[in-house]
Amino acid sequence: MKINYNSLSEVTGELVMVVEECDYTEKVKKQLKELGKRHAEPGFRPGHVPAGLIQKKYGKSVLYDVVTNIISDEMTKYFADNNMNVLGNPIPDKDNNIDFDAKEFTFKFQVGVAPELSVVVDKNVNIPYYNIEVTDEMVKKQDDALRRRFGTQGPAEESDASALIKGEIRELNEDGSIKEDGVGVADGIVAPQYFKDAKQADLFLGKHVGDEVVFNPAATCDGSATEIASMLHVDKEDADKYHGDFMFTIREIITLKPAELNEEFFKNAFGENVKDEESYFKAIKEMIEASLKGDSNYRFSIDAKKVLLDAVGQVALPDEIIKSFLIEQNESLNDENIDEQYPEIREDLVWDLVKSHIIKALNISISDDDVLNTCRILARNQFAQYGMNNVPDEAIDRYAHDIMADKKSIGNIRRQSLDMKLFNALRATVSLDEKNVSVEEFEALFSEK
């Protein structure tokens, strides 16, 4: 087989492939022979159909399939042997066809290739890195949250923001009097801290057993039929009938007593290594710092991408070939909307090429251990969402292995692992312009255009 590649530009070329008779003859004969063995024709059993009849009836279709497969296989091999980074799918010439009366077939394809990039990653590259300051207010807020989570509930004389309040609920007339045939709930329960309306919640603050509170159940939940039905013990279908005021007579108040700062609480919050107030508050600060470090690293990935793309500058791509490929591969893209969608896709593609260059230059690769470590991070993050910060390592490992075994998500996790190693390597290689910022200053970075 003859193959010739003619470069047309930095990122496009024409691939000319000539399939000669010696390339396909034996393969065609073999397939026709196999077809004759298993295929029946009227008057002939499988294996007894004359070869001439098989050739006459199926020769052209078999030849077409054989030549098409040869083209595909040899093209793939040619790209691999010549280390060509092909973008999109090669576009066949409109004149490509098989002349069944000929012995030799010529095919032409327009090919898009990745450009040669010059990406320098060293200490001469400066990228911002923002260290978010941990304030006393953050530590206090986290301390309050932990003490509440490990606190205990019990009867109280006066209600506060955490109170669970039990009592009798009675429907009122418009003049504020008890509605004789109205809804009545002897064992009503409300938790004002979960009300949607702060004004309604404030009505229950500082109250005592025996006090009466006039409130509007519908206002506490933005008129949710489900919540109204649950609070007033009525059918959900009838909930829209009860948007007026009700009287709540308080019979019992239960409040949350935050955990005391003692060794048992320290152990519950952070494990065996934290035994006193000094190590407790140090652990809180470290926990916040670890959380904020993830935010700092995320911001670094954004800034690193911008700095490196700006350094690379304009990058030539075989745009029309890529557009054709995208339309072919995505049902949501077509000739009418591709030009609108393409700029963002193009930027992502350029960034992928830059990343590939850096990965190769810095000799970055990922192992199964790297992927497992990413799964451990995901596992810890998921537990942390439920306030579980001292989960044993063996439990984290079990959950991480479960995540790793999920075939649907493992591809994405491997990409995350590679990105983590890439940006870790970048932070170690470039010069960081470190800046200490407050949370507010850091958040403002994301509102900038």
C-alpha positions as MATLAB code, in Angstrom:
seq = 'MKINYNSLSEVTGELVMVVEECDYTEKVKKQLKELGKRHAEPGFRPGHVPAGLIQKKYGKSVLYDVVTNIISDEMTKYFADNNMNVLGNPIPDKDNNIDFDAKEFTFKFQVGVAPELSVVVDKNVNIPYYNIEVTDEMVKKQDDALRRRFGTQGPAEESDASALIKGEIRELNEDGSIKEDGVGVADGIVAPQYFKDAKQADLFLGKHVGDEVVFNPAATCDGSATEIASMLHVDKEDADKYHGDFMFTIREIITLKPAELNEEFFKNAFGENVKDEESYFKAIKEMIEASLKGDSNYRFSIDAKKVLLDAVGQVALPDEIIKSFLIEQNESLNDENIDEQYPEIREDLVWDLVKSHIIKALNISISDDDVLNTCRILARNQFAQYGMNNVPDEAIDRYAHDIMADKKSIGNIRRQSLDMKLFNALRATVSLDEKNVSVEEFEALFSEK';
ca = [
       0.000    0.000    0.000;
       1.230    3.479   -0.825;
       0.659    6.322    1.656;
       1.763    9.908    1.241;
       1.100   12.895    3.515;
       1.294   16.396    2.057;
       1.386   19.248    4.556;
      -0.956   22.069    3.520;
      -0.447   24.299    6.574;
       0.817   24.133   10.127;
      -2.307   22.250   11.173;
      -3.757   20.646    8.023;
      -2.586   18.204    5.415;
      -3.750   15.828    2.716;
      -3.329   12.091    3.182;
      -3.248   10.134   -0.095;
      -3.721    6.367    0.220;
      -3.383    3.998   -2.718;
      -4.780    0.492   -2.189;
      -3.126   -1.925   -4.624;
      -4.446   -5.249   -5.850;
      -2.002   -7.192   -3.703;
      -3.376   -5.460   -0.588;
      -6.876   -6.819   -0.874;
      -6.989   -9.846   -3.209;
      -6.325  -12.597   -0.668;
      -8.580  -10.983    1.950;
     -11.447  -10.787   -0.518;
     -10.985  -14.439   -1.535;
     -10.915  -15.525    2.105;
     -14.117  -13.652    2.989;
     -15.947  -14.959   -0.083;
     -14.865  -18.481    0.795;
     -16.118  -18.096    4.368;
     -19.367  -16.661    3.050;
     -19.813  -19.664    0.773;
     -19.404  -22.046    3.692;
     -22.198  -20.592    5.792;
     -24.521  -18.941    3.260;
     -27.342  -20.727    1.459;
     -28.870  -19.840   -1.914;
     -32.073  -21.127   -3.508;
     -31.325  -24.683   -4.610;
     -28.020  -24.870   -2.738;
     -27.191  -25.845    0.811;
     -24.538  -23.915    2.810;
     -21.102  -24.996    1.608;
     -22.407  -26.103   -1.786;
     -23.066  -22.739   -3.428;
     -20.868  -22.354   -6.546;
     -17.989  -19.933   -6.011;
     -18.914  -18.101   -9.207;
     -22.408  -17.378   -7.893;
     -21.034  -16.093   -4.572;
     -18.558  -13.893   -6.438;
     -21.210  -12.513   -8.767;
     -23.703  -11.789   -6.024;
     -21.467  -10.596   -3.177;
     -18.101   -9.791   -4.724;
     -18.514   -6.009   -4.875;
     -19.875   -5.629   -1.328;
     -17.098   -7.810    0.099;
     -14.479   -5.853   -1.850;
     -15.923   -2.587   -0.532;
     -15.821   -3.828    3.076;
     -12.271   -5.159    2.749;
     -10.908   -1.978    1.180;
     -12.698    0.213    3.730;
     -11.209   -1.786    6.610;
      -7.744   -1.639    5.057;
      -8.009    2.138    4.752;
      -9.092    2.500    8.400;
      -6.435    0.157    9.789;
      -3.569    1.549    7.721;
      -4.539    5.139    8.467;
      -4.517    4.474   12.214;
      -1.158    2.710   11.935;
       0.318    5.544    9.851;
      -0.695    8.183   12.399;
       0.773    6.113   15.247;
       4.019    5.292   13.412;
       4.554    8.961   12.572;
       3.540   10.312   15.995;
       0.836   12.481   14.461;
      -1.538   14.112   16.963;
      -4.657   14.128   14.816;
      -7.548   16.406   15.792;
     -11.071   15.401   14.812;
     -11.667   12.805   12.120;
      -9.972   12.934    8.695;
     -12.477   14.242    6.139;
     -12.702   12.098    2.981;
     -12.457   13.833   -0.376;
     -15.829   14.135   -2.120;
     -14.383   12.267   -5.141;
     -13.406    9.214   -3.105;
     -15.053    6.099   -4.513;
     -14.299    2.539   -5.534;
     -14.218    1.861   -9.258;
     -14.997   -1.841   -9.269;
     -13.541   -2.195  -12.772;
     -10.147   -0.954  -11.568;
      -7.411   -2.881   -9.786;
      -6.051    0.024   -7.787;
      -7.952    2.542   -5.654;
      -6.880    6.023   -4.578;
      -8.359    7.820   -1.577;
      -7.679   11.311   -0.302;
      -8.397   12.733    3.144;
      -8.058   16.172    4.686;
      -6.332   15.759    8.029;
      -6.205   18.163   10.992;
      -3.188   17.957   13.290;
      -2.256   19.613   16.564;
       0.129   22.546   16.281;
       3.611   22.597   17.754;
       3.358   24.578   20.981;
       6.081   26.394   22.855;
       5.106   26.162   26.523;
       7.760   27.208   29.040;
       7.191   26.177   32.655;
       9.944   27.294   35.048;
      10.710   29.828   37.776;
      10.459   32.649   35.245;
       6.708   32.041   35.116;
       4.838   33.946   37.844;
       1.362   32.857   38.904;
      -0.718   34.356   41.752;
      -1.430   32.187   44.779;
      -3.893   33.432   47.387;
      -3.581   32.325   51.011;
      -6.918   32.872   52.760;
      -6.486   34.150   56.302;
      -8.187   32.228   59.115;
      -9.860   34.719   61.447;
     -10.931   34.384   65.068;
     -14.513   34.728   63.841;
     -14.108   31.652   61.617;
     -12.688   29.653   64.534;
     -15.524   30.748   66.824;
     -18.151   29.900   64.209;
     -16.681   26.427   63.735;
     -16.422   25.957   67.506;
     -20.104   26.880   67.884;
     -21.082   24.465   65.122;
     -19.115   21.577   66.680;
     -20.435   22.201   70.168;
     -23.980   22.309   68.855;
     -23.519   19.097   66.872;
     -22.241   17.236   69.921;
     -24.597   18.983   72.313;
     -27.597   17.512   74.135;
     -31.271   18.412   74.043;
     -33.304   18.908   77.205;
     -36.210   20.799   78.801;
     -35.747   24.546   79.206;
     -37.479   27.425   80.923;
     -37.128   29.818   77.994;
     -37.026   29.295   74.234;
     -34.027   30.291   72.127;
     -33.139   30.012   68.428;
     -32.471   26.275   68.770;
     -35.730   25.438   70.582;
     -38.120   22.652   69.672;
     -41.487   23.769   70.970;
     -44.461   21.537   71.768;
     -47.995   22.580   72.522;
     -51.548   23.063   71.305;
     -52.346   24.711   67.961;
     -55.776   26.295   67.459;
     -57.175   28.033   64.366;
     -58.266   31.680   64.810;
     -61.037   33.770   63.311;
     -60.141   37.006   61.532;
     -60.878   38.927   64.754;
     -58.324   36.816   66.663;
     -60.809   34.676   68.547;
     -60.621   30.865   68.654;
     -62.535   29.333   65.749;
     -64.959   26.862   67.323;
     -65.065   24.439   64.409;
     -61.523   25.204   63.286;
     -58.431   23.051   63.176;
     -57.044   21.979   66.525;
     -53.846   20.043   67.171;
     -53.300   18.931   70.761;
     -49.753   17.653   70.203;
     -48.370   20.298   67.855;
     -44.625   20.712   67.314;
     -42.684   23.589   65.744;
     -38.975   24.193   65.203;
     -38.678   27.950   64.503;
     -35.011   27.652   63.447;
     -36.249   26.013   60.238;
     -38.954   28.552   59.425;
     -38.579   30.231   56.040;
     -39.773   33.563   57.476;
     -37.488   35.113   60.117;
     -40.327   37.261   61.495;
     -42.389   34.160   62.228;
     -39.406   32.534   63.947;
     -38.825   35.616   66.110;
     -42.374   35.316   67.495;
     -41.252   32.215   69.442;
     -38.027   33.669   70.890;
     -37.802   34.213   74.658;
     -41.098   32.470   75.361;
     -42.015   30.323   78.389;
     -44.275   27.379   79.109;
     -47.869   28.626   79.193;
     -47.262   31.537   76.825;
     -49.499   31.942   73.792;
     -48.084   32.850   70.389;
     -50.157   34.007   67.395;
     -48.434   32.927   64.194;
     -49.153   32.047   60.561;
     -48.230   28.426   59.668;
     -48.393   29.111   55.916;
     -45.908   31.985   56.253;
     -43.423   29.759   58.087;
     -42.955   27.548   55.022;
     -43.681   29.761   51.990;
     -47.087   28.126   51.683;
     -45.735   24.603   51.191;
     -48.767   22.295   51.178;
     -46.677   19.401   52.486;
     -45.381   21.358   55.494;
     -48.740   22.923   56.297;
     -50.376   19.491   56.229;
     -47.694   18.065   58.513;
     -47.891   20.907   61.057;
     -51.699   21.154   61.217;
     -52.490   17.450   60.720;
     -54.700   18.148   57.719;
     -54.893   16.619   54.247;
     -52.358   17.976   51.817;
     -55.143   18.675   49.298;
     -56.827   20.990   51.858;
     -53.671   22.853   52.885;
     -54.492   25.959   50.817;
     -57.522   26.552   53.073;
     -55.308   27.350   56.066;
     -53.387   30.522   55.293;
     -54.712   32.499   58.274;
     -53.454   32.931   61.856;
     -53.304   30.240   64.543;
     -52.725   30.277   68.292;
     -49.875   28.196   69.711;
     -50.099   27.518   73.448;
     -46.678   26.386   74.677;
     -46.659   23.202   76.803;
     -43.001   22.195   76.580;
     -39.733   23.784   75.461;
     -36.730   21.713   74.458;
     -33.466   23.480   73.699;
     -30.038   22.364   72.613;
     -27.333   22.653   75.231;
     -23.962   23.002   73.492;
     -21.304   20.495   74.475;
     -18.928   21.586   77.217;
     -15.246   22.006   76.494;
     -13.997   18.799   78.050;
     -11.927   15.783   77.073;
     -14.938   13.722   75.983;
     -16.065   16.448   73.590;
     -12.543   16.961   72.196;
     -12.300   13.224   71.511;
     -15.713   13.121   69.803;
     -14.859   16.102   67.634;
     -11.298   15.263   66.577;
     -10.239   11.895   67.961;
      -7.767   10.692   70.566;
      -4.985   13.196   69.792;
      -6.980   16.251   70.895;
      -7.278   16.372   74.686;
      -7.308   20.014   75.790;
      -8.539   23.446   74.695;
      -5.209   24.454   73.157;
      -5.030   21.417   70.869;
      -8.787   21.675   70.193;
      -8.644   25.223   68.863;
      -5.449   24.366   66.986;
      -7.283   21.446   65.341;
     -10.174   23.745   64.391;
      -7.788   26.215   62.783;
      -6.006   23.440   60.880;
      -9.338   22.057   59.682;
     -10.356   25.482   58.370;
      -6.937   26.000   56.783;
      -7.204   22.630   55.018;
     -10.627   23.550   53.690;
      -9.437   26.960   52.518;
      -6.325   25.421   50.950;
      -8.604   23.564   48.566;
     -10.188   26.886   47.601;
      -6.747   28.458   47.141;
      -5.632   25.582   44.933;
      -8.794   25.842   42.874;
      -8.159   29.540   42.316;
      -4.553   28.729   41.391;
      -5.794   26.346   38.688;
      -7.861   29.190   37.186;
      -4.990   31.679   37.293;
      -2.455   29.132   36.020;
      -4.653   28.387   33.039;
      -4.971   32.102   32.230;
      -1.253   32.830   32.614;
      -0.179   29.881   30.489;
      -2.768   30.474   27.768;
      -1.768   34.136   27.605;
       1.875   33.076   27.299;
       1.087   30.668   24.457;
      -0.898   33.333   22.613;
      -2.861   32.681   19.436;
      -2.891   29.007   18.502;
      -3.709   27.766   15.011;
      -6.156   24.864   14.859;
      -7.829   22.991   11.994;
     -11.099   24.659   12.964;
     -13.320   23.460   10.122;
     -12.208   19.854   10.567;
     -12.851   20.049   14.311;
     -16.281   21.617   13.766;
     -17.192   18.830   11.363;
     -16.103   16.258   13.942;
     -18.067   17.945   16.750;
     -21.271   18.030   14.699;
     -20.801   14.363   13.861;
     -20.282   13.393   17.505;
     -22.866   15.610   19.262;
     -26.585   15.568   18.575;
     -26.955   19.036   20.132;
     -24.573   20.629   17.598;
     -25.372   21.424   13.982;
     -24.418   23.793   11.160;
     -26.670   26.498   12.615;
     -25.260   26.647   16.168;
     -21.683   25.367   15.886;
     -20.171   28.842   15.334;
     -21.823   30.097   18.513;
     -20.681   27.146   20.623;
     -17.232   26.695   19.112;
     -15.202   29.534   20.774;
     -15.607   28.019   24.257;
     -14.922   24.517   22.940;
     -11.859   25.810   21.125;
     -10.422   27.401   24.270;
     -10.871   24.134   26.174;
      -9.178   22.233   23.356;
      -6.201   24.615   23.335;
      -5.925   24.236   27.110;
      -5.971   20.439   26.739;
      -3.090   20.701   24.265;
      -1.160   22.980   26.645;
      -1.772   20.571   29.526;
      -0.579   17.627   27.435;
       2.602   19.541   26.631;
       3.230   20.321   30.325;
       2.446   16.758   31.410;
       5.048   15.481   28.965;
       7.603   18.173   29.837;
       7.312   17.571   33.591;
       7.107   13.791   33.154;
       3.773   13.551   34.975;
       1.891   10.272   35.159;
      -0.685    8.729   37.470;
      -0.729    5.350   39.158;
      -3.504    3.347   40.790;
      -2.266    4.713   44.144;
      -2.789    8.266   42.871;
      -6.340    7.404   41.860;
      -6.976    5.746   45.226;
      -5.700    8.850   47.031;
      -8.125   10.971   44.997;
     -10.921    8.612   46.038;
      -9.826    9.033   49.670;
     -10.096   12.813   49.309;
     -13.569   12.463   47.795;
     -14.566   10.110   50.620;
     -13.351   12.500   53.347;
     -15.124   15.404   51.656;
     -18.381   13.474   51.570;
     -18.123   12.561   55.254;
     -17.207   16.169   56.087;
     -20.423   17.371   54.456;
     -22.248   15.548   57.259;
     -19.946   16.995   59.916;
     -17.946   13.775   60.284;
     -14.353   14.987   60.496;
     -12.711   12.191   62.488;
     -13.762    9.147   60.439;
     -11.259    6.271   60.964;
      -8.783    5.650   58.139;
     -10.067    2.113   57.596;
     -13.595    3.437   56.983;
     -12.223    6.038   54.549;
     -10.283    3.310   52.717;
     -13.346    1.077   52.398;
     -15.412    3.923   51.007;
     -12.568    5.005   48.699;
     -12.319    1.484   47.247;
     -16.089    1.520   46.645;
     -15.741    4.810   44.736;
     -12.822    3.415   42.747;
     -14.865    0.328   41.793;
     -17.570    2.454   40.167;
     -16.870    2.009   36.461;
     -19.151    4.907   35.526;
     -17.113    7.479   37.443;
     -13.584    6.068   37.382;
     -12.708    7.809   34.110;
     -13.588   11.195   35.570;
     -11.704   10.389   38.781;
      -8.581    9.491   36.791;
      -8.815   12.865   35.038;
      -9.150   14.570   38.424;
      -6.079   12.681   39.651;
      -4.062   13.772   36.638;
      -5.168   17.396   37.050;
      -4.217   17.310   40.740;
      -0.723   16.054   39.916;
      -0.427   18.597   37.111;
      -1.260   21.592   39.301;
       0.812   20.259   42.199;
       3.753   20.011   39.801;
       3.064   23.504   38.476;
       3.053   24.994   41.994;
       6.427   23.372   42.626;
       7.892   24.508   39.310;
       6.755   28.096   38.739;
       7.223   31.164   40.939;
       4.218   31.820   43.163;
       3.184   35.417   43.789;
       1.734   34.663   47.211;
      -0.817   37.049   48.665;
      -2.632   36.872   51.995;
      -6.289   37.807   51.587;
      -9.469   37.784   53.607;
     -12.387   35.573   52.669;
     -14.190   38.618   51.311;
     -11.223   39.626   49.155;
     -10.892   36.059   47.905;
     -14.580   35.816   46.995;
     -14.322   39.120   45.158;
     -11.832   37.499   42.761;
     -14.659   35.378   41.353;
     -16.909   38.362   40.740;
     -14.289   40.085   38.590;
     -15.024   39.930   34.905;
];
